[in-house]
Coordinates of C-alpha atoms in Angstrom, one line a residue:
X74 CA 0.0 0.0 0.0
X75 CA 2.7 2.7 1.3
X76 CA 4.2 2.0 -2.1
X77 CA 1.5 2.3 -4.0
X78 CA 0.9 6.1 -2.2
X79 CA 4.9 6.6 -3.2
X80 CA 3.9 5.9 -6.7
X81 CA 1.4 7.8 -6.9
X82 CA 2.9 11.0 -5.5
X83 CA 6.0 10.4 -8.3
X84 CA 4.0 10.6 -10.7
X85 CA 1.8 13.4 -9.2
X86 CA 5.2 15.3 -8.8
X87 CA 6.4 14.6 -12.3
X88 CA 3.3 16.2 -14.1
X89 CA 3.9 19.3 -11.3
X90 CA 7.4 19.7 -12.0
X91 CA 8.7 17.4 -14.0
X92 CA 12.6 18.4 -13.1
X93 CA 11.6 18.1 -9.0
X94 CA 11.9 14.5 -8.5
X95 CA 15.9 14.2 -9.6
X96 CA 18.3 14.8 -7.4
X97 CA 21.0 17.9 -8.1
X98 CA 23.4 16.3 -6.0
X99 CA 23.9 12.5 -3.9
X100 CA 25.5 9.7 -4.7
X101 CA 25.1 7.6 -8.0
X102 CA 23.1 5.1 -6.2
X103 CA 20.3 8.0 -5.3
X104 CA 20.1 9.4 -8.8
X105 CA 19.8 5.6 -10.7
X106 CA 16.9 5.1 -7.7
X107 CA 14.9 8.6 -8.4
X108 CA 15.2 7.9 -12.4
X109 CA 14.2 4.6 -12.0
X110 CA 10.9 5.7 -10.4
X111 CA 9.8 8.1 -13.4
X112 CA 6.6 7.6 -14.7
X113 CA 7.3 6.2 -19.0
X114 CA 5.1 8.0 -21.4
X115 CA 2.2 6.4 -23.3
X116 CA 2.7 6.6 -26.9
X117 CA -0.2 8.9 -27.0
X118 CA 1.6 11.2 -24.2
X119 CA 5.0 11.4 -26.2
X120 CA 3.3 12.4 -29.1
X121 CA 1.6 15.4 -27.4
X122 CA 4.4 16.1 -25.7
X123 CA 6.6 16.2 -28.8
X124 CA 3.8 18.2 -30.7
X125 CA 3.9 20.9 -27.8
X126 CA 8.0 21.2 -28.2
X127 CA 8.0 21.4 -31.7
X128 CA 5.0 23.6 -32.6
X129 CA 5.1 25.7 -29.5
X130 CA 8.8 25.1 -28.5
X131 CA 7.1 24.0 -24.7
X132 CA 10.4 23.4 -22.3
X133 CA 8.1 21.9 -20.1
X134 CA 7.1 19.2 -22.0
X135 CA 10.7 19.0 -23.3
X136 CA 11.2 18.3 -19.6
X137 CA 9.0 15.4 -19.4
X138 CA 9.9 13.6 -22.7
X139 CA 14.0 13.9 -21.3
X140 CA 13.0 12.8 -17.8
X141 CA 10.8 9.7 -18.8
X142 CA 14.0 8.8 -20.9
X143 CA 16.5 9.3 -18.2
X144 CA 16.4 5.2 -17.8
X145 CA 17.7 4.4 -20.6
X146 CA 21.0 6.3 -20.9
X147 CA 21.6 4.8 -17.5
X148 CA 21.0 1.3 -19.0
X149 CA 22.9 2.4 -22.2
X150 CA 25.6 3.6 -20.1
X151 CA 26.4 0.2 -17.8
X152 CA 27.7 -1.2 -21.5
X153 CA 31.0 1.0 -21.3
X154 CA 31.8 0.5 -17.7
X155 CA 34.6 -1.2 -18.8
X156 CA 36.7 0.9 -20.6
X157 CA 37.9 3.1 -16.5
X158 CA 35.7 5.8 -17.2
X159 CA 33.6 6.8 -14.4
X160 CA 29.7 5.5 -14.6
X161 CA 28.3 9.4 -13.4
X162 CA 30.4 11.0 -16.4
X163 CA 29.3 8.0 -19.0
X164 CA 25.5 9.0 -17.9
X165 CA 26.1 12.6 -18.1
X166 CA 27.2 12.8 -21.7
X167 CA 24.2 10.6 -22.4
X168 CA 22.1 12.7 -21.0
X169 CA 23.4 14.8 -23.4
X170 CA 23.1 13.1 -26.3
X171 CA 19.3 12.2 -24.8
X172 CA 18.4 16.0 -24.5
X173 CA 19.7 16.3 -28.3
X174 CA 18.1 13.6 -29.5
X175 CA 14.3 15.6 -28.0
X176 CA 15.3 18.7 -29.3
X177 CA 15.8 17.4 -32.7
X178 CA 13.2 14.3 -32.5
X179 CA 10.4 15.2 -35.1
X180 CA 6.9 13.2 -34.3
X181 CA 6.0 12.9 -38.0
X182 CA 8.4 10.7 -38.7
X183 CA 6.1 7.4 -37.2
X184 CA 9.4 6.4 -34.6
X185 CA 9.6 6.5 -30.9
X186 CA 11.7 8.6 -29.0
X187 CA 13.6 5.8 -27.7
X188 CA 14.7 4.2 -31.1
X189 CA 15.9 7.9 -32.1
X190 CA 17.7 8.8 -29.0
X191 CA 19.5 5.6 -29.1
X192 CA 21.7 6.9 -31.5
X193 CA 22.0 10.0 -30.1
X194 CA 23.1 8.8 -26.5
X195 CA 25.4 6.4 -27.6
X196 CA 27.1 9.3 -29.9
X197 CA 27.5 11.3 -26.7
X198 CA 29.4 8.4 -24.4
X199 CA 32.0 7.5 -27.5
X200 CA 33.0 10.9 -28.3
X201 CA 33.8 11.2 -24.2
X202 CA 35.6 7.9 -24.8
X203 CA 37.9 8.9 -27.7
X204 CA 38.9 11.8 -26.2
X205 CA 39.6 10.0 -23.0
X206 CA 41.3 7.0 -24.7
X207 CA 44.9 8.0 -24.6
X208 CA 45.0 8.6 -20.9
X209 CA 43.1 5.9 -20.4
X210 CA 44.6 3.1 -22.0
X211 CA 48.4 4.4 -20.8
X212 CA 48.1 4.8 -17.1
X213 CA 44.9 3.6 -15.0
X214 CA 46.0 3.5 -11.5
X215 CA 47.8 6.0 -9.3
X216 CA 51.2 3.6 -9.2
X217 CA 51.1 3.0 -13.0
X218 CA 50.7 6.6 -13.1
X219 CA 53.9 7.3 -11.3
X220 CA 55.6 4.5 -13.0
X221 CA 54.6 6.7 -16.3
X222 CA 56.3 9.3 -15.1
X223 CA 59.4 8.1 -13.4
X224 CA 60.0 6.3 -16.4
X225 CA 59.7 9.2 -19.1
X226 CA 62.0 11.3 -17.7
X227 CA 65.0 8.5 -16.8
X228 CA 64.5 7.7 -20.3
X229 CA 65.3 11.2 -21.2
X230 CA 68.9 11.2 -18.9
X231 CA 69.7 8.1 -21.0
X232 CA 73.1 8.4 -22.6
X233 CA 74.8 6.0 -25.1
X234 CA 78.6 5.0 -25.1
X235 CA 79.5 8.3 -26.9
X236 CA 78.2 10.5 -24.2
X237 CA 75.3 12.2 -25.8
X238 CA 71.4 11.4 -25.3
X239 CA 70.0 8.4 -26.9
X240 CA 66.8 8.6 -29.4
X241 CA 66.6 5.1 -29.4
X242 CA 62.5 3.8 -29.2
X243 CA 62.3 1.3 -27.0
X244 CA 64.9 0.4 -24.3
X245 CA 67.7 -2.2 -24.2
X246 CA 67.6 -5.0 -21.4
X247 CA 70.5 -3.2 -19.2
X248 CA 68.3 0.3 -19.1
X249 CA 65.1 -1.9 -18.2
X250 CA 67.2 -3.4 -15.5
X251 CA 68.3 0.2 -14.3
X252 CA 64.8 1.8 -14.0
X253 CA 63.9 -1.4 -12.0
X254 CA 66.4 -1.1 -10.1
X255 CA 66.1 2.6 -9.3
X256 CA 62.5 3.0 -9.2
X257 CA 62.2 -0.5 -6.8
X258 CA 59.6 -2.4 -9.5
X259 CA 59.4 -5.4 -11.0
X260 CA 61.2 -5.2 -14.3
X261 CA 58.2 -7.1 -16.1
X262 CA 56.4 -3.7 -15.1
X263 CA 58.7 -1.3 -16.7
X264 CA 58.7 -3.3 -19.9
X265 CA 54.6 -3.0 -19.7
X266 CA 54.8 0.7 -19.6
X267 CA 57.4 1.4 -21.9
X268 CA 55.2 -1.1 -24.2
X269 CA 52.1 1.4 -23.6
X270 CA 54.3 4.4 -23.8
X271 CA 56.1 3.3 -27.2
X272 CA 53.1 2.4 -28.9
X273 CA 50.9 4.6 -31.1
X274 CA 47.6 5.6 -30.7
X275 CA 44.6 3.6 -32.0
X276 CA 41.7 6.0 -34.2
X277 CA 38.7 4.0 -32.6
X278 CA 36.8 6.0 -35.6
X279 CA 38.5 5.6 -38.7
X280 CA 35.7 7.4 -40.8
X281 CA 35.5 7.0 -44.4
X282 CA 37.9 5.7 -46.5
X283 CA 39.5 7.1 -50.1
X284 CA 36.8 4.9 -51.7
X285 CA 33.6 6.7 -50.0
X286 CA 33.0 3.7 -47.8
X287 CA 32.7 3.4 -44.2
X288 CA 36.1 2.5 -42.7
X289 CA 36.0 -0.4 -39.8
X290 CA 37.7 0.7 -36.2
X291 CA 37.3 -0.4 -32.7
X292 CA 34.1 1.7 -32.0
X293 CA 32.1 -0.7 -34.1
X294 CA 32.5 -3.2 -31.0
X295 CA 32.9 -0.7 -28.2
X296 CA 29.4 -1.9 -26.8
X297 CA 28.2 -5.2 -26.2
X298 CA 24.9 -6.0 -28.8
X299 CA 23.7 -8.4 -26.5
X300 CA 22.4 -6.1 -23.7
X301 CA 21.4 -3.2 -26.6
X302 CA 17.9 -2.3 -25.2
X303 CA 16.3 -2.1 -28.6
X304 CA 18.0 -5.6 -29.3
X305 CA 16.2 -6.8 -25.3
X306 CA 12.5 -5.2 -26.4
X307 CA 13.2 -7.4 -29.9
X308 CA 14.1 -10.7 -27.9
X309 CA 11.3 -10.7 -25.7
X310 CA 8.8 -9.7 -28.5
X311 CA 10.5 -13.1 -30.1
X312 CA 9.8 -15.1 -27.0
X313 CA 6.4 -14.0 -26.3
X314 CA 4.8 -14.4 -29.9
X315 CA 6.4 -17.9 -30.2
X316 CA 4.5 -18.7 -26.9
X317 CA 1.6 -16.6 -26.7
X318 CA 1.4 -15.3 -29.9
X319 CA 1.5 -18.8 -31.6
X320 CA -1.1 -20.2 -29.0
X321 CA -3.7 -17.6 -29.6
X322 CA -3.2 -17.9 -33.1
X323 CA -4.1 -21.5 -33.1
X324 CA -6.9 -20.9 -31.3
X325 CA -8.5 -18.9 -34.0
X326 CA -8.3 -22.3 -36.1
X327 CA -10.9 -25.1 -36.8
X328 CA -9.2 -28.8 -35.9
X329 CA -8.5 -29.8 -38.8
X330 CA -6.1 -27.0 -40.1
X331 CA -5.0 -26.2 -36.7
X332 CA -3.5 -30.5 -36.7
X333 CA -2.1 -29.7 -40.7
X334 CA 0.0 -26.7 -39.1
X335 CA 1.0 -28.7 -36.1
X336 CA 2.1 -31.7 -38.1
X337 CA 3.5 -29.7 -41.0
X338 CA 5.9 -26.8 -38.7
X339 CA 5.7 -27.3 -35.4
X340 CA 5.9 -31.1 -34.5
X341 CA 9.6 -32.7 -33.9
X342 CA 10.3 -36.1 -33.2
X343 CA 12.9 -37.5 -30.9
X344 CA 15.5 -38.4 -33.8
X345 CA 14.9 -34.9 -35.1
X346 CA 12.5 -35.4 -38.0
X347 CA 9.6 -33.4 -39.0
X348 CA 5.8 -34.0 -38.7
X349 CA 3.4 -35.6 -41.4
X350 CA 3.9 -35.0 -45.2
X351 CA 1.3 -33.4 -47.7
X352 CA 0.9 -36.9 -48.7
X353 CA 0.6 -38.4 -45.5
X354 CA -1.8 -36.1 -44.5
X355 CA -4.0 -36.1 -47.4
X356 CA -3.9 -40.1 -47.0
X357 CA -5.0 -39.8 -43.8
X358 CA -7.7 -37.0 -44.9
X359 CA -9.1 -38.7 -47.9
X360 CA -8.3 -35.9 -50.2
X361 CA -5.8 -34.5 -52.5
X362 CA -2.0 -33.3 -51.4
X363 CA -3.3 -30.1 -52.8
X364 CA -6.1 -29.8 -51.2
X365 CA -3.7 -29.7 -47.9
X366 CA -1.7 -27.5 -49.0
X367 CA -4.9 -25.1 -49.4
X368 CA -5.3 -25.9 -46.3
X369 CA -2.5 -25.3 -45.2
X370 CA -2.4 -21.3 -46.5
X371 CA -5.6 -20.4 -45.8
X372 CA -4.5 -21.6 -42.2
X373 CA -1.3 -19.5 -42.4
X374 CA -3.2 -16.3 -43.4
X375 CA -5.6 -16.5 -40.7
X376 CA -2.8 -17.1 -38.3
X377 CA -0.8 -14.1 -40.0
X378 CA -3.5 -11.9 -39.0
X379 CA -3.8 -13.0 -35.5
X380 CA -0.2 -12.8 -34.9
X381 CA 0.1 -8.9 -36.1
X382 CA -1.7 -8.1 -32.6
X383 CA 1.9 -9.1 -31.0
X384 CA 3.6 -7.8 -34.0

């Protein structure tokens, strides 16, 4: 009951002031709890909403289409946790991108918000990435940090045999044993770091090659497709009309087509095989293969037709 009330008064608060129920400040934890709690938007409410921004340029209902997304940029942003970029900055760029994406959403266009935002927030978070890369990829803790260091300027007081400073790129095994040595590490470490130092940076976004086409780089697998909420929505959509969808659907037919479907697409036997042939079942029916495969369309049609309510 109490959360019921709790409810209620979110979503009471959210049509009041739609900006009053997110936190300024707190913790992570607090602002991923009061987002979670947002009332979503009907299809019918995003598409007034949308109508009031665009016609009459209403920053209140601006408010509300941004704050009923604020979910999804948190969900969007848990797929780059891994790359040592902290999870409040991730979600603040795709916030960002989110507020974007309403600003330039256009309700004509027969999409939801969400599908066009996608793009929008996930824009945001690699663009903070790439220009965060370097730094993050050379030194990610505070020693490696002063390992980075240390090691850059010995490898400047370097001289060769002849007295003056060496250029050389990567170190020979008695300097690695030096800096070791000197900076009391492990020598396996100093050759890690002169490994991250030494090599070149990687362009995670090649853009487009001489030839007009797209080039290929590392931001094509930054994220992890699996957990893509668009590709979550799609899975479950899958999973219920193969169950539900399929059941009601078989319902709507008379016993005789509804066994010709069964037999023909959905039985499987134990070694693997398929139901009853055309033949078989028009053996069995008295009447000709063709026949069952009229049957078998109509059946298919009418079924169509029932499935487009879980489409």
């Amino acid at each position: 009951m109490s959360q019921s009330i709790g409810a209620s008064a979110t979503t009471a608060l959210a049509v009041a002031n739609p900006w009053a129920v997110v936190p300024s400040l707190g913790n992570l934890d607090a602002y991923i709890t009061a987002v979670n709690r947002l009332p979503m938007l009907t299809p019918e409410e995003e598409l007034e909403f949308a109508r009031k921004l665009k016609e009459h340029n209403d920053l209140e209902a601006a408010g509300k289409l941004v704050l009923s997304h604020l979910r999804l940029v948190v969900s969007v942003s848990r797929k780059y946790l891994g790359y040592g970029l902290p999870h409040g900055d991730l979600i603040q760029e795709g916030n960002i991108g989110l507020m974007k994406a309403v600003k330039r959403f256009d309700p004509d266009q027969g999409v939801r918000l969400v599908s066009y935002a996608l793009h929008w927030i996930k824009a945001e978070i690699h663009e903070y990435i790439l220009k965060n890369w370097r730094m993050v990829k050379v030194a990610t803790t505070k020693a490696q940090r002063k390992l980075f260091f240390n090691l850059r300027s010995m490898k400047q007081g370097f001289k060769d045999d002849e007295g003056a400073q060496t250029h050389r790129d990567t170190l020979t095994d008695a300097q690695i044993d030096v800096m070791a040595r000197e900076l009391n590490v492990k020598r396996e470490e100093v050759v890690e770091m002169e490994t991250r130092m030494s090599g070149g940076d990687v362009m995670l976004d090649p853009g487009p090659t001489d030839d007009g086409d797209e080039g290929f780089g590392p931001i094509a697998y930054l994220a992890d497709a699996a957990h893509e909420p668009t590709a979550v929505l799609e899975g479950q959509q899958r999973d219920t009309m193969a169950t539900d969808g399929i059941a009601a659907a078989l319902e709507q037919l008379d016993a005789r087509s509804r066994r010709i479907v069964e037999e023909r697409w959905l039985k499987v036997n134990d070694d693997g095989s398929g139901g009853m042939t055309l033949h078989e079942l028009a053996a069995e029916y008295g009447v000709s293969a063709e026949r069952i495969r009229q049957i078998e369309s109509a059946a298919m049609k009418k079924m169509k037709k029932a499935l487009a309510a879980y489409a």
